[in-house]
CSV table of C-alpha atoms and ligand atoms in Angstrom, one decimal:
chain,number,residue,atom,x,y,z
L,1,MET,CA,-22.9,-3.4,9.3
L,2,ASP,CA,-20.6,-6.4,9.6
L,3,ARG,CA,-17.9,-6.7,12.2
L,4,ILE,CA,-14.9,-9.0,13.0
L,5,ARG,CA,-15.0,-11.1,16.1
L,6,VAL,CA,-11.8,-12.6,17.4
L,7,GLU,CA,-11.3,-14.9,20.3
L,8,GLY,CA,-7.6,-14.6,21.3
L,9,GLY,CA,-5.1,-16.9,22.9
L,10,ARG,CA,-4.3,-19.4,20.1
L,11,ALA,CA,-0.9,-19.7,18.5
L,12,LEU,CA,-1.2,-19.5,14.7
L,13,CYS,CA,0.2,-22.5,12.9
L,14,GLY,CA,0.3,-23.5,9.2
L,15,SER,CA,0.6,-22.0,5.7
L,16,VAL,CA,-0.6,-18.8,4.1
L,17,TYR,CA,-0.3,-17.8,0.5
L,18,ILE,CA,0.6,-14.2,-0.1
L,19,GLN,CA,-1.7,-12.1,-2.3
L,20,GLY,CA,-0.7,-9.8,-5.2
L,21,SER,CA,0.4,-6.4,-4.1
L,22,LYS,CA,-2.3,-3.6,-3.8
L,23,ASN,CA,0.3,-0.9,-4.1
L,24,ALA,CA,1.8,-2.5,-7.2
L,25,ALA,CA,-1.5,-3.2,-8.9
L,26,LEU,CA,-3.0,0.3,-8.6
L,27,PRO,CA,-0.3,2.3,-10.5
L,28,VAL,CA,-0.1,-0.5,-13.2
L,29,MET,CA,-3.9,-0.2,-13.7
L,30,ALA,CA,-3.5,3.5,-14.1
L,31,ALA,CA,-0.7,2.9,-16.6
L,32,ALA,CA,-2.9,0.7,-18.7
L,33,VAL,CA,-4.9,3.9,-19.6
L,34,LEU,CA,-1.9,5.1,-21.6
L,35,HIS,CA,-2.4,2.3,-24.2
L,36,ARG,CA,-5.3,2.1,-26.7
L,37,GLY,CA,-5.5,-1.6,-26.3
L,38,ILE,CA,-5.7,-4.6,-24.0
L,39,THR,CA,-3.8,-5.2,-20.8
L,40,VAL,CA,-4.0,-8.5,-18.9
L,41,LEU,CA,-2.9,-8.5,-15.2
L,42,LYS,CA,-2.3,-11.8,-13.5
L,43,ASN,CA,-2.1,-12.3,-9.7
L,44,CYS,CA,-4.3,-9.2,-9.3
L,45,PRO,CA,-5.6,-9.2,-5.7
L,46,CYS,CA,-9.3,-9.3,-5.0
L,47,ILE,CA,-9.5,-6.3,-2.8
L,48,THR,CA,-11.8,-3.3,-2.8
L,49,ASP,CA,-9.2,-0.7,-3.8
L,50,VAL,CA,-8.6,-2.7,-7.0
L,51,SER,CA,-12.4,-3.1,-7.7
L,52,ASP,CA,-12.8,0.7,-7.0
L,53,MET,CA,-10.1,1.4,-9.6
L,54,GLU,CA,-11.9,-0.9,-12.0
L,55,ARG,CA,-15.1,1.1,-11.6
L,56,ILE,CA,-13.1,4.3,-12.2
L,57,LEU,CA,-11.6,3.0,-15.4
L,58,GLU,CA,-15.1,1.8,-16.5
L,59,SER,CA,-16.5,5.3,-15.8
L,60,LEU,CA,-13.8,6.6,-18.2
L,61,GLY,CA,-14.9,4.2,-21.0
L,62,ALA,CA,-12.7,1.2,-20.3
L,63,ARG,CA,-14.0,-2.3,-20.1
L,64,THR,CA,-12.8,-4.6,-17.4
L,65,MET,CA,-13.1,-8.4,-17.0
L,66,ARG,CA,-12.2,-10.3,-13.9
L,67,ARG,CA,-11.6,-14.1,-13.9
L,68,GLY,CA,-10.3,-15.0,-10.4
L,69,HIS,CA,-6.9,-13.3,-10.1
L,70,VAL,CA,-6.7,-12.4,-13.8
L,71,LEU,CA,-7.9,-8.9,-14.6
L,72,THR,CA,-8.3,-7.8,-18.2
L,73,LEU,CA,-8.5,-4.1,-19.0
L,74,ASP,CA,-9.7,-3.0,-22.5
L,75,CYS,CA,-8.7,0.7,-22.7
L,76,ARG,CA,-9.4,1.1,-26.5
L,77,ASP,CA,-12.3,3.5,-25.9
L,78,ILE,CA,-11.2,5.7,-23.1
L,79,HIS,CA,-13.2,8.9,-23.7
L,80,GLY,CA,-13.6,10.4,-20.2
L,81,PHE,CA,-11.2,12.4,-18.1
L,82,CYS,CA,-13.1,13.0,-14.8
L,83,VAL,CA,-12.5,10.6,-11.9
L,84,PRO,CA,-15.9,10.3,-10.1
L,85,LEU,CA,-16.1,12.1,-6.8
L,86,GLU,CA,-17.4,8.9,-5.0
L,87,TYR,CA,-14.2,7.1,-5.7
L,88,GLY,CA,-11.7,9.9,-5.7
L,89,ARG,CA,-12.6,10.9,-2.2
L,90,ARG,CA,-12.5,7.3,-0.9
L,91,MET,CA,-9.3,6.3,-2.6
L,92,ARG,CA,-6.5,8.7,-2.5
L,93,SER,CA,-4.5,6.7,-4.9
L,94,SER,CA,-6.8,7.6,-7.7
L,95,VAL,CA,-4.6,10.7,-7.9
L,96,ILE,CA,-2.3,8.4,-9.8
L,97,LEU,CA,-4.6,8.6,-12.8
L,98,MET,CA,-3.6,12.2,-13.4
L,99,GLY,CA,-0.4,11.3,-15.1
L,100,SER,CA,-1.9,8.7,-17.4
L,101,LEU,CA,-5.1,10.7,-18.2
L,102,LEU,CA,-3.0,13.7,-19.1
L,103,GLY,CA,-0.9,11.4,-21.3
L,104,ARG,CA,-4.0,9.8,-22.9
L,105,ARG,CA,-6.5,12.7,-23.0
L,106,GLY,CA,-4.5,15.8,-22.3
L,107,LYS,CA,-6.7,16.7,-19.4
L,108,VAL,CA,-8.0,15.3,-16.1
L,109,THR,CA,-10.2,16.2,-13.3
L,110,VAL,CA,-9.9,14.4,-9.9
L,111,PRO,CA,-11.3,15.2,-6.5
L,112,TYR,CA,-8.6,16.8,-4.5
L,113,PRO,CA,-7.3,13.7,-2.7
L,114,GLY,CA,-8.2,14.6,0.8
L,115,GLY,CA,-6.1,13.8,3.8
L,116,CYS,CA,-7.0,10.7,5.6
L,117,THR,CA,-6.7,9.4,9.1
L,118,ILE,CA,-2.9,8.9,8.7
L,119,GLY,CA,-2.1,12.5,7.8
L,120,ARG,CA,-2.6,15.5,5.5
L,121,ARG,CA,-1.4,13.7,2.4
L,122,PRO,CA,-0.6,16.8,0.2
L,123,VAL,CA,0.0,16.5,-3.5
L,124,ASP,CA,2.3,19.5,-3.9
L,125,LEU,CA,5.2,17.4,-5.3
L,126,HIS,CA,2.8,15.9,-7.9
L,127,LEU,CA,1.7,19.4,-9.1
L,128,LYS,CA,5.2,20.8,-9.1
L,129,ILE,CA,6.5,18.3,-11.6
L,130,PHE,CA,3.4,18.6,-13.7
L,131,LYS,CA,3.9,22.4,-14.0
L,132,LYS,CA,7.5,21.8,-15.1
L,133,MET,CA,6.1,19.5,-17.8
L,134,GLY,CA,4.0,22.3,-19.2
L,135,ILE,CA,0.8,21.1,-17.5
L,136,TYR,CA,-1.7,23.7,-16.3
L,137,VAL,CA,-3.1,22.8,-12.9
L,138,GLU,CA,-5.9,24.5,-11.0
L,139,GLU,CA,-7.8,23.6,-7.9
L,140,ARG,CA,-11.5,24.7,-7.9
L,141,ARG,CA,-14.1,23.7,-5.3
L,142,GLY,CA,-12.2,20.7,-4.1
L,143,MET,CA,-11.4,19.4,-7.5
L,144,LEU,CA,-8.0,19.3,-9.2
L,145,HIS,CA,-8.2,20.3,-12.9
L,146,ALA,CA,-5.1,19.7,-15.1
L,147,SER,CA,-4.6,20.1,-18.8
L,148,CYS,CA,-1.9,20.5,-21.4
L,149,ARG,CA,-1.5,20.8,-25.2
L,150,GLU,CA,1.4,18.6,-25.1
L,151,ILE,CA,3.4,17.3,-22.1
L,152,GLN,CA,7.0,18.7,-22.2
L,153,PRO,CA,10.0,16.6,-21.2
L,154,THR,CA,12.0,18.0,-18.3
L,155,GLU,CA,14.7,17.3,-15.8
L,156,HIS,CA,13.5,17.3,-12.2
L,157,ARG,CA,14.9,16.4,-8.8
L,158,PHE,CA,12.3,15.6,-6.2
L,159,PRO,CA,13.0,17.5,-2.9
L,160,PHE,CA,12.3,14.3,-1.0
L,161,CYS,CA,11.0,10.8,-1.8
L,162,SER,CA,7.3,10.4,-2.7
L,163,VAL,CA,6.0,7.1,-4.1
L,164,GLY,CA,2.9,8.7,-5.6
L,165,ALA,CA,4.6,11.8,-7.0
L,166,THR,CA,7.3,9.6,-8.6
L,167,GLU,CA,4.7,7.3,-10.2
L,168,ASN,CA,2.6,10.2,-11.5
L,169,ALA,CA,5.8,11.8,-13.0
L,170,ILE,CA,6.7,8.5,-14.7
L,171,LEU,CA,3.3,8.1,-16.2
L,172,ALA,CA,3.2,11.6,-17.6
L,173,ALA,CA,6.8,11.2,-18.9
L,174,ALA,CA,5.9,7.9,-20.5
L,175,ALA,CA,3.4,9.7,-22.7
L,176,CYS,CA,5.6,12.7,-23.6
L,177,LYS,CA,7.8,12.8,-26.7
L,178,GLY,CA,11.4,13.4,-25.6
L,179,ARG,CA,13.6,12.6,-22.7
L,180,THR,CA,12.6,13.2,-19.1
L,181,VAL,CA,15.1,12.8,-16.3
L,182,LEU,CA,13.8,12.3,-12.8
L,183,LYS,CA,16.2,12.4,-9.8
L,184,ASN,CA,15.7,11.5,-6.1
L,185,CYS,CA,12.9,9.2,-7.1
L,186,ALA,CA,11.2,6.8,-4.6
L,187,VAL,CA,12.7,3.3,-4.9
L,188,GLU,CA,9.9,1.3,-3.4
L,189,PRO,CA,9.4,-2.0,-5.2
L,190,GLU,CA,6.1,-0.7,-6.5
L,191,VAL,CA,7.9,2.0,-8.4
L,192,LYS,CA,10.3,-0.5,-9.9
L,193,ASN,CA,7.4,-2.7,-10.8
L,194,LEU,CA,5.6,0.2,-12.6
L,195,CYS,CA,8.7,0.8,-14.7
L,196,LEU,CA,9.0,-3.0,-15.5
L,197,PHE,CA,5.3,-2.9,-16.7
L,198,LEU,CA,5.8,0.2,-18.8
L,199,LYS,CA,9.0,-1.2,-20.4
L,200,LYS,CA,7.0,-4.3,-21.3
L,201,MET,CA,4.4,-2.1,-22.8
L,202,GLY,CA,7.1,-0.4,-25.0
L,203,VAL,CA,8.2,2.6,-23.0
L,204,LYS,CA,11.9,3.2,-23.0
L,205,ILE,CA,13.1,3.6,-19.3
L,206,GLN,CA,16.7,3.6,-18.0
L,207,GLY,CA,17.6,3.3,-14.3
L,208,THR,CA,14.7,1.0,-13.3
L,209,GLY,CA,15.0,0.3,-9.5
L,210,THR,CA,17.2,3.3,-8.9
L,211,ASP,CA,16.5,6.8,-7.7
L,212,CYS,CA,17.4,8.2,-11.1
L,213,LEU,CA,15.1,7.5,-14.0
L,214,VAL,CA,15.5,8.5,-17.7
L,215,ILE,CA,12.3,8.0,-19.6
L,216,GLU,CA,12.0,8.3,-23.5
L,217,GLY,CA,8.3,8.7,-23.9
L,218,GLY,CA,6.0,8.8,-26.9
L,219,SER,CA,6.8,5.3,-28.4
L,220,GLN,CA,4.1,3.0,-29.8
L,221,LEU,CA,2.6,0.9,-27.0
L,222,LYS,CA,1.4,-2.7,-27.2
L,223,ASP,CA,-1.0,-5.1,-25.7
L,224,THR,CA,0.7,-6.5,-22.6
L,225,GLU,CA,0.3,-9.4,-20.2
L,226,PHE,CA,1.9,-8.8,-16.7
L,227,THR,CA,2.0,-10.5,-13.4
L,228,ILE,CA,1.5,-8.4,-10.3
L,229,PRO,CA,4.2,-9.3,-7.7
L,230,SER,CA,3.4,-10.4,-4.1
L,231,ASP,CA,2.4,-7.9,-1.5
L,232,ARG,CA,5.3,-7.2,0.9
L,233,ILE,CA,3.1,-5.5,3.4
L,234,ALA,CA,0.6,-8.4,3.4
L,235,ALA,CA,3.5,-10.8,3.9
L,236,GLY,CA,4.8,-8.7,6.8
L,237,THR,CA,1.3,-8.6,8.3
L,238,TYR,CA,1.0,-12.4,8.4
L,239,LEU,CA,4.6,-12.8,9.6
L,240,PHE,CA,3.6,-10.5,12.6
L,241,ALA,CA,0.3,-12.4,13.1
L,242,GLY,CA,2.5,-15.4,13.8
L,243,ALA,CA,4.7,-13.3,16.0
L,244,ILE,CA,2.0,-11.8,18.1
L,245,THR,CA,0.5,-15.3,18.8
L,246,ARG,CA,4.0,-16.9,19.2
L,247,GLY,CA,3.1,-19.4,16.5
L,248,ARG,CA,4.7,-21.0,13.5
L,249,VAL,CA,3.6,-19.7,10.2
L,250,THR,CA,4.9,-20.6,6.7
L,251,LEU,CA,4.5,-17.9,4.1
L,252,HIS,CA,4.2,-19.1,0.4
L,253,ARG,CA,5.0,-16.7,-2.5
L,254,ALA,CA,6.3,-14.0,0.0
L,255,PRO,CA,8.6,-11.5,-1.7
L,256,VAL,CA,11.4,-12.3,0.7
L,257,GLU,CA,14.0,-10.1,-0.9
L,258,GLU,CA,11.7,-7.1,-0.2
L,259,LEU,CA,11.3,-8.0,3.5
L,260,THR,CA,14.8,-7.5,4.8
L,261,SER,CA,14.0,-4.6,7.2
L,262,ILE,CA,10.9,-6.4,8.4
L,263,LEU,CA,12.8,-9.7,9.0
L,264,GLN,CA,15.6,-7.8,10.8
L,265,VAL,CA,13.0,-6.5,13.3
L,266,TYR,CA,11.4,-9.9,13.6
L,267,GLU,CA,14.8,-11.5,14.5
L,268,LYS,CA,15.5,-8.6,17.0
L,269,MET,CA,12.3,-9.6,18.8
L,270,GLY,CA,13.5,-13.3,18.9
L,271,GLY,CA,11.8,-14.6,15.8
L,272,GLN,CA,13.5,-17.3,13.8
L,273,TYR,CA,13.0,-18.1,10.1
L,274,TYR,CA,14.5,-20.0,7.2
L,275,ARG,CA,13.8,-20.2,3.5
L,276,ASN,CA,12.9,-23.6,2.0
L,277,SER,CA,12.3,-23.8,-1.7
L,278,GLY,CA,10.3,-20.6,-2.2
L,279,LYS,CA,8.7,-20.8,1.3
L,280,LEU,CA,9.5,-18.6,4.3
L,281,VAL,CA,9.2,-20.8,7.3
L,282,THR,CA,8.9,-18.8,10.5
L,283,ASP,CA,9.0,-19.8,14.2
L,284,SER,CA,7.8,-17.1,16.8
L,285,ARG,CA,7.9,-19.3,19.9
L,286,ARG,CA,11.0,-17.4,21.1
L,287,ILE,CA,9.6,-13.9,20.6
L,288,ARG,CA,10.3,-12.0,23.8
L,289,TYR,CA,12.7,-9.1,23.2
L,290,PRO,CA,11.5,-5.5,22.9
L,291,VAL,CA,12.9,-3.2,20.2
L,292,PRO,CA,14.6,-0.2,22.0
L,293,TYR,CA,14.3,2.1,19.0
L,294,LEU,CA,13.1,1.9,15.4
L,295,GLU,CA,12.1,4.5,12.9
L,296,THR,CA,10.0,4.1,9.8
L,297,GLU,CA,11.8,5.1,6.6
L,298,ALA,CA,11.4,5.0,2.8
L,299,TYR,CA,12.4,1.7,1.2
L,300,PRO,CA,14.5,-0.2,2.0
L,301,GLY,CA,14.0,1.0,5.6
L,302,PHE,CA,11.3,-0.3,7.8
L,303,PRO,CA,8.0,0.6,6.0
L,304,THR,CA,5.5,2.9,7.5
L,305,ASP,CA,2.7,0.5,6.4
L,306,MET,CA,4.1,-2.0,8.9
L,307,GLN,CA,4.3,0.4,11.8
L,308,SER,CA,0.8,-0.3,13.3
L,309,VAL,CA,1.1,-4.1,13.1
L,310,LEU,CA,4.6,-3.9,14.7
L,311,MET,CA,3.1,-1.7,17.5
L,312,SER,CA,0.5,-4.5,18.3
L,313,VAL,CA,3.3,-7.1,18.5
L,314,LEU,CA,5.5,-4.9,20.7
L,315,ALA,CA,2.5,-4.3,23.0
L,316,THR,CA,2.7,-8.0,23.9
L,317,VAL,CA,6.5,-8.1,24.4
L,318,LYS,CA,7.6,-7.3,28.0
L,319,GLY,CA,10.0,-4.3,28.1
L,320,ASP,CA,10.3,-0.8,26.6
L,321,SER,CA,10.2,-0.3,22.8
L,322,VAL,CA,10.1,3.0,20.8
L,323,ILE,CA,8.8,3.5,17.3
L,324,ARG,CA,9.4,6.8,15.5
L,325,GLU,CA,6.9,7.4,12.6
L,326,GLN,CA,8.9,9.6,10.2
L,327,ILE,CA,6.6,9.4,7.1
L,328,PHE,CA,3.1,10.3,8.1
L,329,GLU,CA,2.0,12.8,10.8
L,330,GLU,CA,-1.0,10.9,12.2
L,331,ARG,CA,-0.2,7.2,12.1
L,332,PHE,CA,-0.7,6.4,15.8
L,333,LYS,CA,-4.4,6.1,15.7
L,334,ILE,CA,-4.4,2.6,17.2
L,335,VAL,CA,-2.7,3.6,20.4
L,336,SER,CA,-6.0,4.5,22.0
L,337,PRO,CA,-7.8,1.2,21.3
L,338,LEU,CA,-4.6,-0.8,22.1
L,339,ASN,CA,-4.5,1.0,25.5
L,340,ARG,CA,-8.1,0.2,26.1
L,341,MET,CA,-7.1,-3.5,25.5
L,342,GLY,CA,-4.5,-3.1,28.3
L,343,ALA,CA,-1.5,-2.0,26.4
L,344,ARG,CA,0.7,0.8,27.9
L,345,ILE,CA,1.7,3.1,25.0
L,346,LEU,CA,2.5,6.8,25.3
L,347,VAL,CA,2.7,9.1,22.2
L,348,ASP,CA,5.3,11.8,22.4
L,349,GLY,CA,5.3,13.7,19.1
L,350,ARG,CA,6.5,11.4,16.4
L,351,ASP,CA,7.5,8.7,19.0
L,352,ALA,CA,5.3,5.9,20.4
L,353,LEU,CA,6.8,4.7,23.7
L,354,ILE,CA,5.5,1.1,24.2
L,355,HIS,CA,5.8,-0.5,27.6
L,356,GLY,CA,5.0,-4.1,26.6
L,357,THR,CA,2.8,-6.3,28.7
L,358,SER,CA,1.7,-9.9,28.3
L,359,ALA,CA,-1.9,-9.3,29.1
L,360,LEU,CA,-4.0,-7.7,26.5
L,361,LYS,CA,-7.7,-8.1,27.1
L,362,GLY,CA,-10.5,-8.4,24.5
L,363,GLN,CA,-12.3,-5.1,23.7
L,364,HIS,CA,-14.8,-3.5,21.3
L,365,VAL,CA,-12.7,-1.4,19.0
L,366,PHE,CA,-13.1,0.5,15.7
L,367,ALA,CA,-10.8,0.3,12.7
L,368,GLU,CA,-10.2,3.7,11.2
L,369,GLU,CA,-8.0,2.8,8.3
L,370,LEU,CA,-6.4,-0.1,6.5
L,371,ARG,CA,-3.2,-1.0,8.3
L,372,GLY,CA,-4.5,0.1,11.7
L,373,GLY,CA,-7.5,-2.2,11.3
L,374,ALA,CA,-5.2,-5.1,10.5
L,375,ALA,CA,-3.2,-4.3,13.6
L,376,LEU,CA,-6.3,-4.4,15.8
L,377,VAL,CA,-7.2,-7.8,14.5
L,378,LEU,CA,-3.6,-9.0,15.4
L,379,ALA,CA,-4.0,-7.6,18.9
L,380,GLY,CA,-7.3,-9.5,19.2
L,381,LEU,CA,-5.5,-12.7,18.3
L,382,ALA,CA,-3.2,-12.2,21.3
L,383,ALA,CA,-5.8,-10.9,23.8
L,384,ASP,CA,-7.6,-12.8,26.5
L,385,GLY,CA,-11.3,-13.1,25.6
L,386,VAL,CA,-13.2,-11.7,22.7
L,387,THR,CA,-12.3,-8.6,20.6
L,388,VAL,CA,-14.8,-7.1,18.2
L,389,ILE,CA,-13.4,-4.9,15.4
L,390,GLU,CA,-15.9,-2.6,13.7
L,391,ASN,CA,-15.5,-1.2,10.1
L,392,PRO,CA,-13.8,-4.3,8.6
L,393,HIS,CA,-14.4,-2.6,5.2
L,394,PHE,CA,-11.1,-0.7,5.8
L,395,ILE,CA,-9.3,-4.0,6.0
L,396,ARG,CA,-10.9,-5.3,2.8
L,397,ARG,CA,-9.4,-2.4,0.9
L,398,GLY,CA,-6.0,-4.0,1.0
L,399,TYR,CA,-6.1,-7.6,2.4
L,400,GLU,CA,-7.7,-10.4,0.4
L,401,ASN,CA,-9.5,-13.0,2.6
L,402,PHE,CA,-7.8,-11.6,5.7
L,403,CYS,CA,-10.1,-13.3,8.3
L,404,GLU,CA,-10.3,-16.5,6.3
L,405,ASN,CA,-6.6,-16.8,6.1
L,406,LEU,CA,-6.1,-16.2,9.8
L,407,ALA,CA,-8.9,-18.7,10.6
L,408,ALA,CA,-7.1,-21.3,8.4
L,409,LEU,CA,-4.0,-20.7,10.5
L,410,GLY,CA,-6.0,-21.6,13.6
L,411,GLY,CA,-7.2,-18.2,14.7
L,412,LYS,CA,-10.7,-18.1,16.2
L,413,ILE,CA,-12.0,-15.3,14.0
L,414,THR,CA,-15.3,-14.8,12.3
L,415,VAL,CA,-17.1,-12.0,10.4
L,416,ASP,CA,-20.6,-11.3,11.9
L,417,ARG,CA,-22.8,-9.9,9.1
O,501,EPZ,C1,2.2,5.3,-1.0
O,501,EPZ,O1,1.4,6.4,-0.6
O,501,EPZ,C2,1.4,4.1,-0.5
O,501,EPZ,N1,0.1,4.0,-1.2
O,501,EPZ,C3,1.2,4.2,1.0
O,501,EPZ,O2,0.5,2.9,1.4
O,501,EPZ,C4,2.6,4.2,1.7
O,501,EPZ,O3,2.4,4.3,3.1
O,501,EPZ,C5,3.4,5.4,1.2
O,501,EPZ,O4,3.4,5.3,-0.3
O,501,EPZ,C6,4.8,5.5,1.7
O,501,EPZ,O5,5.4,4.3,1.4
O,501,EPZ,C7,0.1,3.5,-2.4
O,501,EPZ,O6,1.1,3.1,-3.0
O,501,EPZ,C8,-1.3,3.4,-3.1
O,501,EPZ,P1,4.2,9.3,-0.4
O,501,EPZ,P2,1.8,7.9,-1.1
O,501,EPZ,O7,3.9,10.2,-1.5
O,501,EPZ,O8,2.3,7.8,-2.5
O,501,EPZ,C9,4.4,13.4,1.8
O,501,EPZ,C10,-1.2,1.7,2.4
O,501,EPZ,O9,-1.5,1.5,3.6
O,501,EPZ,N2,4.0,14.0,0.5
O,501,EPZ,O10,5.4,8.4,-0.6
O,501,EPZ,O11,0.6,8.8,-0.9
O,501,EPZ,C11,3.3,12.6,2.4
O,501,EPZ,O12,2.4,13.4,3.1
O,501,EPZ,C12,-0.8,3.1,1.9
O,501,EPZ,O13,-1.1,0.8,1.5
O,501,EPZ,C13,4.1,15.4,0.3
O,501,EPZ,O14,4.4,16.2,1.3
O,501,EPZ,O15,3.0,8.3,-0.1
O,501,EPZ,C14,4.1,11.7,3.3
O,501,EPZ,O16,4.4,12.4,4.5
O,501,EPZ,C15,-0.9,4.1,3.1
O,501,EPZ,N3,3.7,16.0,-0.8
O,501,EPZ,C16,5.4,11.4,2.5
O,501,EPZ,O17,5.5,12.5,1.5
O,501,EPZ,C17,3.3,15.2,-1.9
O,501,EPZ,O18,3.1,15.8,-3.0
O,501,EPZ,C18,5.4,10.1,1.7
O,501,EPZ,O19,4.3,10.1,0.9
O,501,EPZ,C19,3.3,13.8,-1.8
O,501,EPZ,C20,3.7,13.2,-0.6
């Protein structure tokens, strides 16, 4: 098993190019299934969640071709409707294929997307809108079976914002003749991006980017070429890698307009930045202020996917900070390894009370999920001595060349195979 080895104490300095967005690419790949044709995705990140989704599409009958960051999907011969257990269990986001397979094949079987280390991850909101669209759903022996003669248009207000449920509803509505109105939709950039892709493919959608979407489905779709936008969470992670090492990092191709809440926190801690012809130039040498209180929220609030990496940074800032995790129930898993590295963090329900210190020490720690794994690498970059992070496969699910990029910024980081 390989592991990451980090020798801390170096301020990161230099440029990093931000990858395409994992959470934008996955729903767009699912949407390609709706069209009996060819879809070409540019700036598609080379990460294992995307390659897993490629394998799932191939198991359904699609052909995929990867040339660098260009992924071509040939979905002319989709004959399957069952998402293989191996992938469905590992990748919760495969549930997003329900909407598009129902639209394409009128039926779908997916492994019940289990909870993961960050929480229960139910899919009741997905199933509720499917039932309103005339879709029969049954759970049998850990599998979700859904089928319908014809998807029915509907009007639906989500009880609260769910990115995945919104995306699944959009995909089912895109395939159904008639007018579907969705209210209280998630407004994450990835949802807007899915609408932009579907509109380019020929689906009529009004309200793109807002929480109220009107979708006229059933139109003829066409071959489409589309560029995946940059990953806002990857950008925030490299920003905070500069912050935790008090370095100076320039981010190229960062989606700056989607980073507002992250940059606000960065400035609160003492970070400085400016934009210079498409680059985000950051200077973390004055990072020293704790964040008395912050809560994770749906977009455009501070993203839950940035919570763990922020915790690592605040563990190195003297003073008391509080982070309230409002989206997932179990997203404080890195508190224990950070405390073993010398941090002083207390969990009280949904709150993490961080008493920052300047002396983290290298430790042998275990990544348990994607964003927590990245946060442990950042902690290793700031710690005295060597930190070994096991299970780097979690990090490769969402970050392309994570260790190579950090090494290019001056981090002393290797992957021991
Ligand atoms: C998406 O997950 C992202 N994943 C997550 O990123 C991200 O953390 C999350 O949105 C929130 O922004 C992808 O886009 C592939 P939700 P998703 O449905 O769609 C509850 C990462 O690290 N809920 O918006 O699963 C749910 O339990 C990943 O890249 C229900 O109760 O998130 C959570 O508490 C992690 N019932 C809240 O809603 C449902 O039917 C928000 O979840 C669905 C969700």
